[in-house]
N, CA, C and O atoms as a GROMACS GRO file, in nm:
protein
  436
    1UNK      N    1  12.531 -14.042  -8.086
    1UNK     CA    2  12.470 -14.133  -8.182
    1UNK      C    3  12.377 -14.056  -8.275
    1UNK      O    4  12.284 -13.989  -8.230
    2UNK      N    5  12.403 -14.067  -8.404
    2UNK     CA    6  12.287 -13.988  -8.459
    2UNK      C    7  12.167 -14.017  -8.522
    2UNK      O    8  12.173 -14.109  -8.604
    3UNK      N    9  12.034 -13.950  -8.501
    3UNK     CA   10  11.934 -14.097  -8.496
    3UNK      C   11  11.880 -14.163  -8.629
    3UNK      O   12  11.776 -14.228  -8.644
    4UNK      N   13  11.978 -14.128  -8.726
    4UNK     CA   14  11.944 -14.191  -8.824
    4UNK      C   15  11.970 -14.346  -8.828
    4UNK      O   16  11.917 -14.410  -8.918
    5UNK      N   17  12.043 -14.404  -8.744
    5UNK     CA   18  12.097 -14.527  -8.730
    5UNK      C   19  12.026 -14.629  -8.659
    5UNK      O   20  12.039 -14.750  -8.681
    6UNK      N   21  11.931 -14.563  -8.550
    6UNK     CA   22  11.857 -14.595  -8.446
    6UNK      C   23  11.742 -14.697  -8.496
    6UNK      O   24  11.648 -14.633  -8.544
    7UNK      N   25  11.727 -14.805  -8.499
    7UNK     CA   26  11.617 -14.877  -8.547
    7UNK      C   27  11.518 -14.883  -8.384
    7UNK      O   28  11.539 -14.927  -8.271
    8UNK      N   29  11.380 -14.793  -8.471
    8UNK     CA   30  11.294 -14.814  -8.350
    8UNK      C   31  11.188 -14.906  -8.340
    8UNK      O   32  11.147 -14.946  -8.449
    9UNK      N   33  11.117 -14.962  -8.220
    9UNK     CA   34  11.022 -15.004  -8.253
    9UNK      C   35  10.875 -15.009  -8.289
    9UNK      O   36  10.802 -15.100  -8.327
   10UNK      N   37  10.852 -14.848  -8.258
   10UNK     CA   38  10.761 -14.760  -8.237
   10UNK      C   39  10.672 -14.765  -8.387
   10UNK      O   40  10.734 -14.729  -8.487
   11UNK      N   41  10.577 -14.793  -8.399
   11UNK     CA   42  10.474 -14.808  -8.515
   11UNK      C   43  10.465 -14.650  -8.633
   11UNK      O   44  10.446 -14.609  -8.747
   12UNK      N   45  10.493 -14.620  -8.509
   12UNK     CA   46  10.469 -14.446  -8.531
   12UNK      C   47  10.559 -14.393  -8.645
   12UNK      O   48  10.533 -14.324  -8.744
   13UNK      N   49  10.688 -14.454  -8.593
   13UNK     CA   50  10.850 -14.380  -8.652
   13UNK      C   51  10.866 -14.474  -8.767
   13UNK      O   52  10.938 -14.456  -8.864
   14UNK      N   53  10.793 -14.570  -8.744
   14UNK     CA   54  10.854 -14.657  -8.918
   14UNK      C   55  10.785 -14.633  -9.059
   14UNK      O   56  10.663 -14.615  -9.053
   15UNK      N   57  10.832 -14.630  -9.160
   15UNK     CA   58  10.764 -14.581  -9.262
   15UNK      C   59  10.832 -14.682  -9.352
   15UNK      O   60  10.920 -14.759  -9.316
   16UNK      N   61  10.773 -14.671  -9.491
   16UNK     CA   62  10.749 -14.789  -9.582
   16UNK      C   63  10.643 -14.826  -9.655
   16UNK      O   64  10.527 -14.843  -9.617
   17UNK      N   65  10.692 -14.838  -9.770
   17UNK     CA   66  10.534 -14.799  -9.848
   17UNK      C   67  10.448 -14.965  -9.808
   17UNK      O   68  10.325 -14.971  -9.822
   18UNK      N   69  10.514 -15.066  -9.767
   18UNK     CA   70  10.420 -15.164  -9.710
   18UNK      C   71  10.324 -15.177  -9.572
   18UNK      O   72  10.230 -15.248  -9.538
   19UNK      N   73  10.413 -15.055  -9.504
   19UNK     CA   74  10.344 -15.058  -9.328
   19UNK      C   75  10.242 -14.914  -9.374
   19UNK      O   76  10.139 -14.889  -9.311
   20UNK      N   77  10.288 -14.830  -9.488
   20UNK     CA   78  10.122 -14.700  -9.520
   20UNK      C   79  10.026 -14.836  -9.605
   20UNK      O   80   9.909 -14.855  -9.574
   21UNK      N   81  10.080 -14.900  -9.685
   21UNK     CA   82   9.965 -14.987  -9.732
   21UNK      C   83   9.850 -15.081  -9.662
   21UNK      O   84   9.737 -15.107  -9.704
   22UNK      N   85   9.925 -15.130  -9.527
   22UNK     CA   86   9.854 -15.205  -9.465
   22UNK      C   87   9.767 -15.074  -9.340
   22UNK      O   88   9.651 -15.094  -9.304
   23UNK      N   89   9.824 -14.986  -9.306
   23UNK     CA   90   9.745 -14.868  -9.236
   23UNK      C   91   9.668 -14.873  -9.368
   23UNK      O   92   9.598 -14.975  -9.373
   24UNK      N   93   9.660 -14.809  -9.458
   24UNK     CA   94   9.538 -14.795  -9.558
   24UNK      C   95   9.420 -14.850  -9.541
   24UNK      O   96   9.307 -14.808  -9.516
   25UNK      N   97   9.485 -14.983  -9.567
   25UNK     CA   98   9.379 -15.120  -9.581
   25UNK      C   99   9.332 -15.126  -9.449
   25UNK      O  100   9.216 -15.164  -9.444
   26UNK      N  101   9.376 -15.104  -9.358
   26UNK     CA  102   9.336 -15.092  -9.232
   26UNK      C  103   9.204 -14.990  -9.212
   26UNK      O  104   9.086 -15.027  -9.222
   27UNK      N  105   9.244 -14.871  -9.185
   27UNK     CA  106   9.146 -14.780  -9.231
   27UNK      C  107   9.006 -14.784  -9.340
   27UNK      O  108   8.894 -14.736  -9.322
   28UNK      N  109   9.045 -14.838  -9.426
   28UNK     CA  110   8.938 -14.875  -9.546
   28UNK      C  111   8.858 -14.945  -9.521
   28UNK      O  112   8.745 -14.929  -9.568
   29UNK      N  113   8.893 -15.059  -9.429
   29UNK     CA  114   8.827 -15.199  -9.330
   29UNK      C  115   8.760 -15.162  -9.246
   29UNK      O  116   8.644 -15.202  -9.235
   30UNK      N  117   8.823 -15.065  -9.152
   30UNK     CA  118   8.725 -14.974  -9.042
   30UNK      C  119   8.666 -14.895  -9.081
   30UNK      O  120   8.564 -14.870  -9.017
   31UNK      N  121   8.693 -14.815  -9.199
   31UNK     CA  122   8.558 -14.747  -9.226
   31UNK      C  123   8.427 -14.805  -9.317
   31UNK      O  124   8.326 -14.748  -9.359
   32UNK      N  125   8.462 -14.911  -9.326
   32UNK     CA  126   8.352 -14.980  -9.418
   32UNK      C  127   8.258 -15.080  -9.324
   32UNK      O  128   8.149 -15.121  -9.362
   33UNK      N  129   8.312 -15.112  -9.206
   33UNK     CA  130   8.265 -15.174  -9.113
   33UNK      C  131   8.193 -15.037  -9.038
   33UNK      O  132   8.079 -15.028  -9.083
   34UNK      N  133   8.218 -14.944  -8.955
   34UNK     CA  134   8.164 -14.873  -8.951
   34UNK      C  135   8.013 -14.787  -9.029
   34UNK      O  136   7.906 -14.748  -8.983
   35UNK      N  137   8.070 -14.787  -9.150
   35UNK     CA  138   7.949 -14.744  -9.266
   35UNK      C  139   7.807 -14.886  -9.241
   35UNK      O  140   7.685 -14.872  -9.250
   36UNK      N  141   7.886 -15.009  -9.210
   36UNK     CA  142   7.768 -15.046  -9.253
   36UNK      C  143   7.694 -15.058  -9.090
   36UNK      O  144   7.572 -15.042  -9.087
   37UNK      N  145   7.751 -15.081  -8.982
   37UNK     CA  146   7.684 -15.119  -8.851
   37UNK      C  147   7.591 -14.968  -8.843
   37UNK      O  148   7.475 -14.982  -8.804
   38UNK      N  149   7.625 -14.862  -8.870
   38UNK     CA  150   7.577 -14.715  -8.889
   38UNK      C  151   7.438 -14.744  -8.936
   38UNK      O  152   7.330 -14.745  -8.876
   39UNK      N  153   7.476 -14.770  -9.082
   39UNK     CA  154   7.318 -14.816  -9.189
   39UNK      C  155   7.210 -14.898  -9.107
   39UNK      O  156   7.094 -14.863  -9.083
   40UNK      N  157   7.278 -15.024  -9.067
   40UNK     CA  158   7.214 -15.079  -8.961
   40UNK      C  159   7.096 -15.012  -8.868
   40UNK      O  160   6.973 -15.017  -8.862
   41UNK      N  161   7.201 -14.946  -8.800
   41UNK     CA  162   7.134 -14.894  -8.682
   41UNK      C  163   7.051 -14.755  -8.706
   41UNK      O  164   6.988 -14.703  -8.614
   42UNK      N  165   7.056 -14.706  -8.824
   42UNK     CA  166   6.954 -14.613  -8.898
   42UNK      C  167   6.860 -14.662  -8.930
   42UNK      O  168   6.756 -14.602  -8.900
   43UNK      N  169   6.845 -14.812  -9.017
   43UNK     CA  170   6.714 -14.873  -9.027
   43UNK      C  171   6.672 -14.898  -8.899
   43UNK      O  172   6.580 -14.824  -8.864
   44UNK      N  173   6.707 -14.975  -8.818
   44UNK     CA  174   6.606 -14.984  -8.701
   44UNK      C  175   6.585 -14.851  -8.614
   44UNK      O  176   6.483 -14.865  -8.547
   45UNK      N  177   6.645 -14.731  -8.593
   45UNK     CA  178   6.587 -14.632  -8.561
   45UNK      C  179   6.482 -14.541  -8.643
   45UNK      O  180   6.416 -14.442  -8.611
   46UNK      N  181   6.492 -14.608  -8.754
   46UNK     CA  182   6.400 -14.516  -8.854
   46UNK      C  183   6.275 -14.546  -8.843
   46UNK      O  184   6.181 -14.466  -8.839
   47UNK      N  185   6.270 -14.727  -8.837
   47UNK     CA  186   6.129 -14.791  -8.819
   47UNK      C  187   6.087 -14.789  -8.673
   47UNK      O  188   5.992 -14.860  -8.642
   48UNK      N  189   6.138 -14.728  -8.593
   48UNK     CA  190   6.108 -14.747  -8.411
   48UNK      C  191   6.079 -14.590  -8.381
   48UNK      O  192   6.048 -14.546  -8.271
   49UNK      N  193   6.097 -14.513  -8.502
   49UNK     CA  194   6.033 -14.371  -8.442
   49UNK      C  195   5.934 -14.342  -8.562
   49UNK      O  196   5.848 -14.261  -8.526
   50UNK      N  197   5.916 -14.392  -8.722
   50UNK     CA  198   5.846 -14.366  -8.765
   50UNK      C  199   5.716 -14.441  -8.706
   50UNK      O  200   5.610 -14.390  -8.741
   51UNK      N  201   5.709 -14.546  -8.628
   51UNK     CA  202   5.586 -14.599  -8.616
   51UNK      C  203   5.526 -14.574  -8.486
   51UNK      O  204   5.424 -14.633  -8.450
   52UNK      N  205   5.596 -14.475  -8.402
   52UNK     CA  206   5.476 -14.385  -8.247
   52UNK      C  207   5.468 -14.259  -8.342
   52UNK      O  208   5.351 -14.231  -8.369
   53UNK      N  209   5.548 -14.190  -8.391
   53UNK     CA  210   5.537 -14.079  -8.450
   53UNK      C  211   5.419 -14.080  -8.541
   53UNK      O  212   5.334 -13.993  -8.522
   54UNK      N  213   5.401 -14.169  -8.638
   54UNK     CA  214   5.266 -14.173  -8.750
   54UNK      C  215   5.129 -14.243  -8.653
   54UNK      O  216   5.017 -14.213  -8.696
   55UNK      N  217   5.135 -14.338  -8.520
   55UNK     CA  218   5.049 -14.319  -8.466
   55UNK      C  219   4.978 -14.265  -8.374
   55UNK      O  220   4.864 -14.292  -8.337
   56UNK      N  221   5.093 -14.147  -8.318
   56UNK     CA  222   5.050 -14.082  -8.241
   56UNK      C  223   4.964 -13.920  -8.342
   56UNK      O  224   4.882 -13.837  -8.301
   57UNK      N  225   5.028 -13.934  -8.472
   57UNK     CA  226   4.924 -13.855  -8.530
   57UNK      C  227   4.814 -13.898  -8.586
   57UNK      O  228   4.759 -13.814  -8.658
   58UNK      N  229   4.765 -13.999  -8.578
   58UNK     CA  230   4.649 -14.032  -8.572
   58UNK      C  231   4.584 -14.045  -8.448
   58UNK      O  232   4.478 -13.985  -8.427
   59UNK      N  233   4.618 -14.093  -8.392
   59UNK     CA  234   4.533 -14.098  -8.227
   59UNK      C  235   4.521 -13.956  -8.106
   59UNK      O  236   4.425 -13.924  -8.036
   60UNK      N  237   4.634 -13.905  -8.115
   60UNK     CA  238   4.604 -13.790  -7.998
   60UNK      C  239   4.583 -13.647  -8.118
   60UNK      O  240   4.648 -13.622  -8.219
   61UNK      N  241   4.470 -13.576  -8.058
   61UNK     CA  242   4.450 -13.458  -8.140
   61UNK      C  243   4.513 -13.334  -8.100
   61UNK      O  244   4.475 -13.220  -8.128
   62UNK      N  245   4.691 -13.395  -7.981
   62UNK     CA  246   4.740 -13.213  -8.023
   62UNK      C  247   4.875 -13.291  -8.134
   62UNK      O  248   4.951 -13.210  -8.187
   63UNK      N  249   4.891 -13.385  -8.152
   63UNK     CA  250   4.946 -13.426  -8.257
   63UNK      C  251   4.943 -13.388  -8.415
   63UNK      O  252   5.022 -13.343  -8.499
   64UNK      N  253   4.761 -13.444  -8.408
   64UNK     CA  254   4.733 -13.436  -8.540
   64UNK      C  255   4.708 -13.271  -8.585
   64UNK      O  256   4.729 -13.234  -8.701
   65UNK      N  257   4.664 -13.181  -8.481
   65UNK     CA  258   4.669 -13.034  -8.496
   65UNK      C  259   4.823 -12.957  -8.529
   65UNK      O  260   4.817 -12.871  -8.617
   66UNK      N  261   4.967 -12.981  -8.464
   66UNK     CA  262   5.090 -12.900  -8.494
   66UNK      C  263   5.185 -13.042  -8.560
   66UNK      O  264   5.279 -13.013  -8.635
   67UNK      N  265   5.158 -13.191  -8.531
   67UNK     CA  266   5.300 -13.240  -8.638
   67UNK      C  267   5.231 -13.258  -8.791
   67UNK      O  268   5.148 -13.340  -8.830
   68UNK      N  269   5.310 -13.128  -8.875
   68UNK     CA  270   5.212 -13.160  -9.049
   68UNK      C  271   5.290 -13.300  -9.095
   68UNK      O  272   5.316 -13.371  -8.998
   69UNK      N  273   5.320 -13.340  -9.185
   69UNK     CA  274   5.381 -13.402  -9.261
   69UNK      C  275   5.555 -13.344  -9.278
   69UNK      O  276   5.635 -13.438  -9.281
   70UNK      N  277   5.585 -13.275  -9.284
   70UNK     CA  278   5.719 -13.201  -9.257
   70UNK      C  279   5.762 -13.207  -9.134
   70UNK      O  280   5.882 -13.233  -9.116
   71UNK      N  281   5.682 -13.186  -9.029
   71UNK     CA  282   5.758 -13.212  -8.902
   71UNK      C  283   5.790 -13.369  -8.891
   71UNK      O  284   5.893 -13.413  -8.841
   72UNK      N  285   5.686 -13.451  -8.945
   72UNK     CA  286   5.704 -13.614  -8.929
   72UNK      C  287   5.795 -13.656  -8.973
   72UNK      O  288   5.868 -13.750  -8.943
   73UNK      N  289   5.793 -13.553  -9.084
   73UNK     CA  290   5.981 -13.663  -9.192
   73UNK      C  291   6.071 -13.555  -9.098
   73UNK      O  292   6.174 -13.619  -9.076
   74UNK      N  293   6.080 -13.445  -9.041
   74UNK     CA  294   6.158 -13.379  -8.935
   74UNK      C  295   6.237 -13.480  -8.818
   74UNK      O  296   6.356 -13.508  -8.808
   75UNK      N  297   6.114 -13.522  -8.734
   75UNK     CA  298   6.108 -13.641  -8.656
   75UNK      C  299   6.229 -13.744  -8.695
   75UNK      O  300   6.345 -13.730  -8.657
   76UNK      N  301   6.179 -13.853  -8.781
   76UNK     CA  302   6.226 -13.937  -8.829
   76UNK      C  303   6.362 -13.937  -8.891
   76UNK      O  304   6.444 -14.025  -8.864
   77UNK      N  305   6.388 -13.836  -8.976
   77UNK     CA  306   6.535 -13.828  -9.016
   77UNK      C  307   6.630 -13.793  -8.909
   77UNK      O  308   6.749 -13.827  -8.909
   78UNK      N  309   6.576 -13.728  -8.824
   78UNK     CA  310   6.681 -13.670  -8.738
   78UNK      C  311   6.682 -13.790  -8.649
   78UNK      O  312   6.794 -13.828  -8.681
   79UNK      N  313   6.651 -13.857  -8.582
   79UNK     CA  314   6.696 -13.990  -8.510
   79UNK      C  315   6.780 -14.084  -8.618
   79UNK      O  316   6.879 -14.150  -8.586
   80UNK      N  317   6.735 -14.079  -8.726
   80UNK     CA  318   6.783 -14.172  -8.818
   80UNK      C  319   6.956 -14.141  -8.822
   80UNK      O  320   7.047 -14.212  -8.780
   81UNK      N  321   6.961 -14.037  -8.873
   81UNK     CA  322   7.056 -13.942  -8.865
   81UNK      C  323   7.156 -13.958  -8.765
   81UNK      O  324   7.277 -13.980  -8.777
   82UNK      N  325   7.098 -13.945  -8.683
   82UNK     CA  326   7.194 -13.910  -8.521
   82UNK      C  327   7.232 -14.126  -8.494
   82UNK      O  328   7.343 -14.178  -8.486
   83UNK      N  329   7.109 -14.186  -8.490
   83UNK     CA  330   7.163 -14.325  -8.489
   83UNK      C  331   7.278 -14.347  -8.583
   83UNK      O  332   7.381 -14.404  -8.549
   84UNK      N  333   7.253 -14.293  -8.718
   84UNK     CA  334   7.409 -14.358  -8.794
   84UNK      C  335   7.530 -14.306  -8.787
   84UNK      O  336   7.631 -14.372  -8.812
   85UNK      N  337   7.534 -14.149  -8.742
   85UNK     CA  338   7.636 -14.092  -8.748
   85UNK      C  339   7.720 -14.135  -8.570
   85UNK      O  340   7.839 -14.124  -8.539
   86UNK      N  341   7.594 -14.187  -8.478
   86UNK     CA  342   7.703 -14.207  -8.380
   86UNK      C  343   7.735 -14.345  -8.354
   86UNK      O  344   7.840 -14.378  -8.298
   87UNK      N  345   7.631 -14.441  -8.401
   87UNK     CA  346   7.676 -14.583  -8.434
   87UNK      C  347   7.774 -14.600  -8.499
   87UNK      O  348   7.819 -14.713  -8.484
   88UNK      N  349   7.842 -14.521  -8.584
   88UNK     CA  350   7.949 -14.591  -8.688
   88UNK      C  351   8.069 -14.502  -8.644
   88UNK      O  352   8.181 -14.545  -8.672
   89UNK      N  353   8.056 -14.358  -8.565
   89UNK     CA  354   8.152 -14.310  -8.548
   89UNK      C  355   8.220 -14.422  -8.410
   89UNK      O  356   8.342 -14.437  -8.405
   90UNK      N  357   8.140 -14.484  -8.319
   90UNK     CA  358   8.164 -14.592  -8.187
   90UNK      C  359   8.217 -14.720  -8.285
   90UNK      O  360   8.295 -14.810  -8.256
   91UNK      N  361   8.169 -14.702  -8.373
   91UNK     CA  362   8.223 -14.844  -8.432
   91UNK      C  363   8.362 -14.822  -8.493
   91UNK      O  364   8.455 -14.900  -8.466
   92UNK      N  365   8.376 -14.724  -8.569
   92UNK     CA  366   8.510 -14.710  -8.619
   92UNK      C  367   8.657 -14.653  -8.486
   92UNK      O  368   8.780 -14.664  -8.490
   93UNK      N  369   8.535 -14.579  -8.355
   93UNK     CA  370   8.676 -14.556  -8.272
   93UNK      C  371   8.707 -14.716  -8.176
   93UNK      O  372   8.803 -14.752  -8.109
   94UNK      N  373   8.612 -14.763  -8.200
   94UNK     CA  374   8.651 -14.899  -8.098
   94UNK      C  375   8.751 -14.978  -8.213
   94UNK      O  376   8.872 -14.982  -8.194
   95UNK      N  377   8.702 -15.026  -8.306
   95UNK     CA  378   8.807 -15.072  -8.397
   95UNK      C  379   8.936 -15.018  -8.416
   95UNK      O  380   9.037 -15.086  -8.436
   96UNK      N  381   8.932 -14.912  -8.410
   96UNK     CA  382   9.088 -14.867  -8.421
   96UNK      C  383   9.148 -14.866  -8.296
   96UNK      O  384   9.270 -14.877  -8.288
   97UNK      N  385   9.063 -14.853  -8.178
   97UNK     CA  386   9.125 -14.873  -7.987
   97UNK      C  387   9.158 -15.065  -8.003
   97UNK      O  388   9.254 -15.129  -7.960
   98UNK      N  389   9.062 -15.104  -8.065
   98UNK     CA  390   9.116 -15.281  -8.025
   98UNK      C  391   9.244 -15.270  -8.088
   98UNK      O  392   9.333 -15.294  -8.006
   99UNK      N  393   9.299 -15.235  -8.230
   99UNK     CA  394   9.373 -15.255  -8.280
   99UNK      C  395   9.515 -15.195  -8.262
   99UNK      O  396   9.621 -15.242  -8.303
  100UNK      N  397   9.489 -15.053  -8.177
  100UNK     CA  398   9.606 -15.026  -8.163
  100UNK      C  399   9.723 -15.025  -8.074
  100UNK      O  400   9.827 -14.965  -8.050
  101UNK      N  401   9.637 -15.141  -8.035
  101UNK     CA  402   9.761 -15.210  -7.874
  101UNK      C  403   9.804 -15.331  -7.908
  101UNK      O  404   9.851 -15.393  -7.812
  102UNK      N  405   9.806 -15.401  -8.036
  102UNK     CA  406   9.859 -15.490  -8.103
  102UNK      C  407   9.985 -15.448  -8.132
  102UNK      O  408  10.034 -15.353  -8.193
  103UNK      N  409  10.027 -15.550  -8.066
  103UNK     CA  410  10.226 -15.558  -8.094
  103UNK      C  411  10.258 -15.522  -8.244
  103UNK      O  412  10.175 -15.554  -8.329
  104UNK      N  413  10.382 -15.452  -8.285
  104UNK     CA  414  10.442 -15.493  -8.412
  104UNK      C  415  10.471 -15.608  -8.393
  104UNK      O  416  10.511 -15.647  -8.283
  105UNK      N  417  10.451 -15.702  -8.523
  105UNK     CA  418  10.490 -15.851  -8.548
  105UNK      C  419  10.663 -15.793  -8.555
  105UNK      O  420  10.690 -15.673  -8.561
  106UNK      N  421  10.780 -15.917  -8.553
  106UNK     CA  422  10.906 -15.928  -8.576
  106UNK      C  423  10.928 -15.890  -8.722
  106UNK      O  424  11.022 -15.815  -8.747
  107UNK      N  425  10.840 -15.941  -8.834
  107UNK     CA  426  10.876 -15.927  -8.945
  107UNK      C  427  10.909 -15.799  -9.032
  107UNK      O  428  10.972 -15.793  -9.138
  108UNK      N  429  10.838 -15.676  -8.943
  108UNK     CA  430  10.833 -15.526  -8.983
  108UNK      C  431  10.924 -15.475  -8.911
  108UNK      O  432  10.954 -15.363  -8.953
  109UNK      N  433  10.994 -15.513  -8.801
  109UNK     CA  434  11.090 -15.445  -8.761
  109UNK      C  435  11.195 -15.425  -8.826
  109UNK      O  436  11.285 -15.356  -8.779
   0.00000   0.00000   0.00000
Protein backbone atom coordinates (compact mmCIF):
# COMPACT_ATOMS: atom_id res chain seq x y z
CA UNK A 1 0.00 0.00 0.00
CA UNK A 2 1.62 3.19 -0.59
CA UNK A 3 1.13 5.77 2.04
CA UNK A 4 0.04 8.32 0.05
CA UNK A 5 -3.49 6.88 0.03
CA UNK A 6 -3.61 6.23 3.76
CA UNK A 7 -6.01 8.73 5.39
CA UNK A 8 -4.75 9.19 8.99
CA UNK A 9 -6.10 10.27 11.97
CA UNK A 10 -3.24 11.61 13.66
CA UNK A 11 -3.34 15.60 14.17
CA UNK A 12 0.22 15.49 13.51
CA UNK A 13 0.16 13.99 9.75
CA UNK A 14 -2.71 16.23 8.49
CA UNK A 15 -1.95 19.40 6.89
CA UNK A 16 -4.13 22.13 5.33
CA UNK A 17 -3.98 25.56 5.30
CA UNK A 18 -7.31 25.46 7.63
CA UNK A 19 -5.95 22.91 10.43
CA UNK A 20 -2.13 25.52 10.32
CA UNK A 21 -4.78 28.36 10.65
CA UNK A 22 -6.61 27.15 13.54
CA UNK A 23 -3.00 25.81 15.26
CA UNK A 24 -2.07 29.55 14.68
CA UNK A 25 -5.00 30.97 16.27
CA UNK A 26 -4.50 28.51 18.75
CA UNK A 27 -1.10 29.46 19.69
CA UNK A 28 -1.81 33.28 19.44
CA UNK A 29 -4.71 32.54 22.17
CA UNK A 30 -2.19 30.78 24.39
CA UNK A 31 0.26 33.09 24.13
CA UNK A 32 -1.77 36.04 24.87
CA UNK A 33 -3.39 34.37 27.77
CA UNK A 34 -0.18 33.52 29.06
CA UNK A 35 1.32 37.22 28.50
CA UNK A 36 -1.34 38.47 30.45
CA UNK A 37 -1.71 35.95 33.74
CA UNK A 38 2.42 36.61 33.65
CA UNK A 39 1.74 40.64 33.89
CA UNK A 40 -0.56 39.71 36.55
CA UNK A 41 1.53 37.92 38.61
CA UNK A 42 4.50 40.51 38.16
CA UNK A 43 2.30 43.21 39.59
CA UNK A 44 1.55 41.44 42.65
CA UNK A 45 5.11 40.21 43.10
CA UNK A 46 6.44 43.57 42.48
CA UNK A 47 4.22 45.21 45.21
CA UNK A 48 4.88 42.14 47.86
CA UNK A 49 8.69 42.58 47.63
CA UNK A 50 8.91 46.25 47.00
CA UNK A 51 7.15 46.90 50.29
CA UNK A 52 9.62 44.57 53.10
CA UNK A 53 12.42 45.53 50.86
CA UNK A 54 11.83 49.63 51.18
CA UNK A 55 10.90 48.90 54.86
CA UNK A 56 13.34 46.97 55.88
CA UNK A 57 15.65 49.84 54.65
CA UNK A 58 14.37 52.02 56.75
CA UNK A 59 14.08 50.12 59.92
CA UNK A 60 17.09 47.67 60.32
CA UNK A 61 20.56 49.49 60.05
CA UNK A 62 22.52 46.59 58.19
CA UNK A 63 19.96 47.26 55.50
CA UNK A 64 20.10 50.81 55.35
CA UNK A 65 24.19 50.57 55.45
CA UNK A 66 24.78 47.81 52.05
CA UNK A 67 21.00 47.86 50.11
CA UNK A 68 21.75 51.54 48.05
CA UNK A 69 18.97 52.30 45.83
CA UNK A 70 20.36 50.00 42.95
CA UNK A 71 20.35 47.01 44.92
CA UNK A 72 16.49 47.86 45.82
CA UNK A 73 15.40 48.20 42.13
CA UNK A 74 18.00 44.89 41.95
CA UNK A 75 15.65 43.22 44.51
CA UNK A 76 12.45 44.05 43.01
CA UNK A 77 12.89 43.48 39.31
CA UNK A 78 14.33 40.28 39.70
CA UNK A 79 11.26 38.66 41.54
CA UNK A 80 9.17 40.64 39.24
CA UNK A 81 10.95 39.12 36.49
CA UNK A 82 11.18 35.56 37.56
CA UNK A 83 7.17 35.82 38.68
CA UNK A 84 6.27 36.67 34.94
CA UNK A 85 8.52 34.69 33.07
CA UNK A 86 7.44 31.50 35.07
CA UNK A 87 3.77 32.36 35.55
CA UNK A 88 3.09 32.62 31.89
CA UNK A 89 5.58 30.06 30.77
CA UNK A 90 2.94 27.39 33.41
CA UNK A 91 0.25 29.11 31.83
CA UNK A 92 0.99 28.66 28.26
CA UNK A 93 2.37 24.81 28.94
CA UNK A 94 -0.88 23.88 30.78
CA UNK A 95 -2.99 25.34 28.00
CA UNK A 96 -1.47 23.61 25.37
CA UNK A 97 -1.39 20.02 27.84
CA UNK A 98 -5.41 20.67 28.34
CA UNK A 99 -5.72 21.02 24.73
CA UNK A 100 -3.81 18.48 23.33
CA UNK A 101 -5.76 15.40 24.28
CA UNK A 102 -8.79 16.77 22.55
CA UNK A 103 -10.09 14.45 19.92
CA UNK A 104 -9.97 15.51 16.18
CA UNK A 105 -13.64 16.52 15.54
CA UNK A 106 -15.13 14.19 12.34
CA UNK A 107 -15.24 17.24 10.24
CA UNK A 108 -11.25 17.50 9.67
CA UNK A 109 -10.78 14.11 8.97
Amino acid sequence: MAKGNIATNNPLERSGFASLDQKLAFARRCSHEGVLAGAKAAVVASVATAIPTLASVRVLPWARAYLNHTAQALIVSTVTAAAYFIVADKTVLAKARKNSFKLPSNSEA
